[in-house]
């Protein structure tokens, strides 16, 4: 009987930790963190700035800043983070679009609470202006947040390389 209880506890732990381990390869690069609220004997509240390359569009990188809760709940990883996220995306080299995408395709997702809240960066194309549009927002299982941030990347020549037309890579 005790073995069954230990086995079920192990399986439950594995089910919780496997998605965390699987997403580790997709983690953005931490640029820096800045403390905003000092906490005694536990981690401070911080703003953390990260960078991520668009996996479908070579030559475009996004930087985003998210608040990270400190204290005991932040320390053990159960704090629900607020939905305030800023976003800036830029062309950082010659642009190559590797595959077709739909308006609002997810570029990046990050868990913002233990179970129900996630932050997403999605991508679209403003065909008239040949501009990639990135939107960051958070949602929950039941309700989302109206807090969001948008950044645009006009596709420009890089050296002697002409940029692609984003509308040529839109799925029908």
C-alpha positions as a Python dict, from the first residue, in 0.01 Angstrom:
ca = {
    (1, 'X'): (0, 0, 0),
    (2, 'X'): (279, 242, 88),
    (3, 'X'): (458, 163, -241),
    (4, 'X'): (144, 260, -437),
    (5, 'X'): (128, 592, -253),
    (6, 'X'): (497, 663, -325),
    (7, 'X'): (456, 563, -690),
    (8, 'X'): (155, 790, -737),
    (9, 'X'): (342, 1080, -572),
    (10, 'X'): (638, 1023, -804),
    (11, 'X'): (415, 1014, -1112),
    (12, 'X'): (236, 1333, -1006),
    (13, 'X'): (571, 1508, -953),
    (14, 'X'): (692, 1386, -1290),
    (15, 'X'): (375, 1512, -1462),
    (16, 'X'): (426, 1856, -1311),
    (17, 'X'): (801, 1878, -1381),
    (18, 'X'): (812, 1732, -1734),
    (19, 'X'): (651, 2035, -1906),
    (20, 'X'): (893, 2260, -1718),
    (21, 'X'): (1195, 2057, -1834),
    (22, 'X'): (1065, 2034, -2189),
    (23, 'X'): (1029, 2410, -2217),
    (24, 'X'): (1380, 2480, -2085),
    (25, 'X'): (1530, 2464, -2435),
    (26, 'X'): (1294, 2737, -2549),
    (27, 'X'): (1393, 2981, -2277),
    (28, 'X'): (1484, 3336, -2377),
    (29, 'X'): (1821, 3491, -2294),
    (30, 'X'): (1827, 3687, -1967),
    (31, 'X'): (1982, 4029, -2028),
    (32, 'X'): (1955, 4170, -1675),
    (33, 'X'): (1733, 4202, -1366),
    (34, 'X'): (1670, 4512, -1157),
    (35, 'X'): (1524, 4499, -805),
    (36, 'X'): (1214, 4707, -748),
    (37, 'X'): (1108, 4605, -394),
    (38, 'X'): (1345, 4481, -124),
    (39, 'X'): (1236, 4171, 67),
    (40, 'X'): (1392, 4059, 394),
    (41, 'X'): (1555, 3710, 376),
    (42, 'X'): (1378, 3621, 49),
    (43, 'X'): (1429, 3728, -313),
    (44, 'X'): (1334, 4086, -404),
    (45, 'X'): (1061, 4177, -652),
    (46, 'X'): (1239, 4244, -982),
    (47, 'X'): (1200, 4354, -1339),
    (48, 'X'): (1369, 4106, -1573),
    (49, 'X'): (1463, 4187, -1933),
    (50, 'X'): (1496, 3902, -2179),
    (51, 'X'): (1581, 3861, -2549),
    (52, 'X'): (1440, 3604, -2789),
    (53, 'X'): (1493, 3548, -3160),
    (54, 'X'): (1188, 3486, -3376),
    (55, 'X'): (1212, 3114, -3460),
    (56, 'X'): (1042, 3160, -3800),
    (57, 'X'): (1196, 3494, -3902),
    (58, 'X'): (1577, 3509, -3905),
    (59, 'X'): (1705, 3863, -3850),
    (60, 'X'): (1435, 3970, -3600),
    (61, 'X'): (1480, 3973, -3223),
    (62, 'X'): (1244, 4080, -2947),
    (63, 'X'): (1324, 4210, -2601),
    (64, 'X'): (1063, 4198, -2329),
    (65, 'X'): (1056, 4302, -1966),
    (66, 'X'): (841, 4121, -1711),
    (67, 'X'): (791, 4170, -1338),
    (68, 'X'): (905, 3878, -1124),
    (69, 'X'): (765, 3844, -774),
    (70, 'X'): (999, 3780, -488),
    (71, 'X'): (906, 3688, -135),
    (72, 'X'): (832, 3333, -30),
    (73, 'X'): (577, 3260, -306),
    (74, 'X'): (815, 3384, -576),
    (75, 'X'): (1103, 3193, -421),
    (76, 'X'): (922, 2859, -431),
    (77, 'X'): (768, 2927, -771),
    (78, 'X'): (397, 2951, -688),
    (79, 'X'): (343, 3328, -723),
    (80, 'X'): (104, 3443, -992),
    (81, 'X'): (285, 3711, -1188),
    (82, 'X'): (107, 4029, -1296),
    (83, 'X'): (26, 4087, -1664),
    (84, 'X'): (246, 4395, -1712),
    (85, 'X'): (490, 4316, -1995),
    (86, 'X'): (668, 4555, -2231),
    (87, 'X'): (790, 4448, -2575),
    (88, 'X'): (1032, 4584, -2835),
    (89, 'X'): (1117, 4394, -3155),
    (90, 'X'): (1377, 4502, -3411),
    (91, 'X'): (1543, 4391, -3730),
    (92, 'X'): (1894, 4283, -3626),
    (93, 'X'): (2022, 4144, -3955),
    (94, 'X'): (1908, 4042, -4302),
    (95, 'X'): (1554, 3905, -4280),
    (96, 'X'): (1474, 3555, -4399),
    (97, 'X'): (1126, 3416, -4339),
    (98, 'X'): (1163, 3037, -4313),
    (99, 'X'): (800, 2925, -4341),
    (100, 'X'): (446, 3047, -4393),
    (101, 'X'): (253, 3168, -4088),
    (102, 'X'): (-96, 3284, -3998),
    (103, 'X'): (-194, 3618, -3851),
    (104, 'X'): (-156, 3586, -3475),
    (105, 'X'): (71, 3279, -3482),
    (106, 'X'): (241, 3221, -3147),
    (107, 'X'): (610, 3304, -3148),
    (108, 'X'): (678, 3244, -2777),
    (109, 'X'): (491, 3132, -2465),
    (110, 'X'): (593, 3149, -2100),
    (111, 'X'): (415, 3024, -1787),
    (112, 'X'): (328, 3312, -1550),
    (113, 'X'): (167, 3112, -1267),
    (114, 'X'): (186, 2757, -1139),
    (115, 'X'): (-109, 2634, -1346),
    (116, 'X'): (-339, 2871, -1530),
    (117, 'X'): (-169, 3189, -1656),
    (118, 'X'): (62, 3228, -1955),
    (119, 'X'): (224, 3512, -2146),
    (120, 'X'): (230, 3489, -2524),
    (121, 'X'): (407, 3676, -2802),
    (122, 'X'): (225, 3643, -3133),
    (123, 'X'): (322, 3759, -3482),
    (124, 'X'): (131, 3908, -3773),
    (125, 'X'): (195, 4086, -4101),
    (126, 'X'): (86, 4436, -4206),
    (127, 'X'): (104, 4364, -4580),
    (128, 'X'): (35, 4723, -4686),
    (129, 'X'): (346, 4848, -4501),
    (130, 'X'): (555, 4527, -4528),
    (131, 'X'): (585, 4526, -4150),
    (132, 'X'): (587, 4242, -3900),
    (133, 'X'): (367, 4315, -3598),
    (134, 'X'): (432, 4152, -3261),
    (135, 'X'): (182, 4152, -2972),
    (136, 'X'): (247, 4035, -2617),
    (137, 'X'): (-43, 3957, -2381),
    (138, 'X'): (-130, 3722, -2099),
    (139, 'X'): (-426, 3497, -2051),
    (140, 'X'): (-568, 3256, -1800),
    (141, 'X'): (-774, 2945, -1832),
    (142, 'X'): (-1088, 3144, -1748),
    (143, 'X'): (-1011, 3507, -1835),
    (144, 'X'): (-734, 3705, -1999),
    (145, 'X'): (-595, 4047, -1930),
    (146, 'X'): (-646, 4358, -2143),
    (147, 'X'): (-285, 4459, -2066),
    (148, 'X'): (-70, 4422, -2376),
    (149, 'X'): (216, 4570, -2571),
    (150, 'X'): (276, 4591, -2946),
    (151, 'X'): (597, 4630, -3143),
    (152, 'X'): (648, 4657, -3518),
    (153, 'X'): (940, 4566, -3742),
    (154, 'X'): (935, 4730, -4086),
    (155, 'X'): (1125, 4495, -4318),
    (156, 'X'): (1413, 4697, -4462),
    (157, 'X'): (1710, 4624, -4688),
    (158, 'X'): (2020, 4501, -4503),
    (159, 'X'): (2339, 4578, -4691),
    (160, 'X'): (2266, 4480, -5049),
    (161, 'X'): (2000, 4222, -4953),
    (162, 'X'): (1641, 4325, -5026),
    (163, 'X'): (1383, 4224, -4763),
    (164, 'X'): (1112, 3966, -4828),
    (165, 'X'): (748, 4072, -4852),
    (166, 'X'): (577, 3939, -4541),
    (167, 'X'): (250, 3895, -4731),
    (168, 'X'): (422, 3630, -4948),
    (169, 'X'): (456, 3412, -4636),
    (170, 'X'): (98, 3440, -4508),
    (171, 'X'): (-106, 3119, -4499),
    (172, 'X'): (-434, 3142, -4687),
}
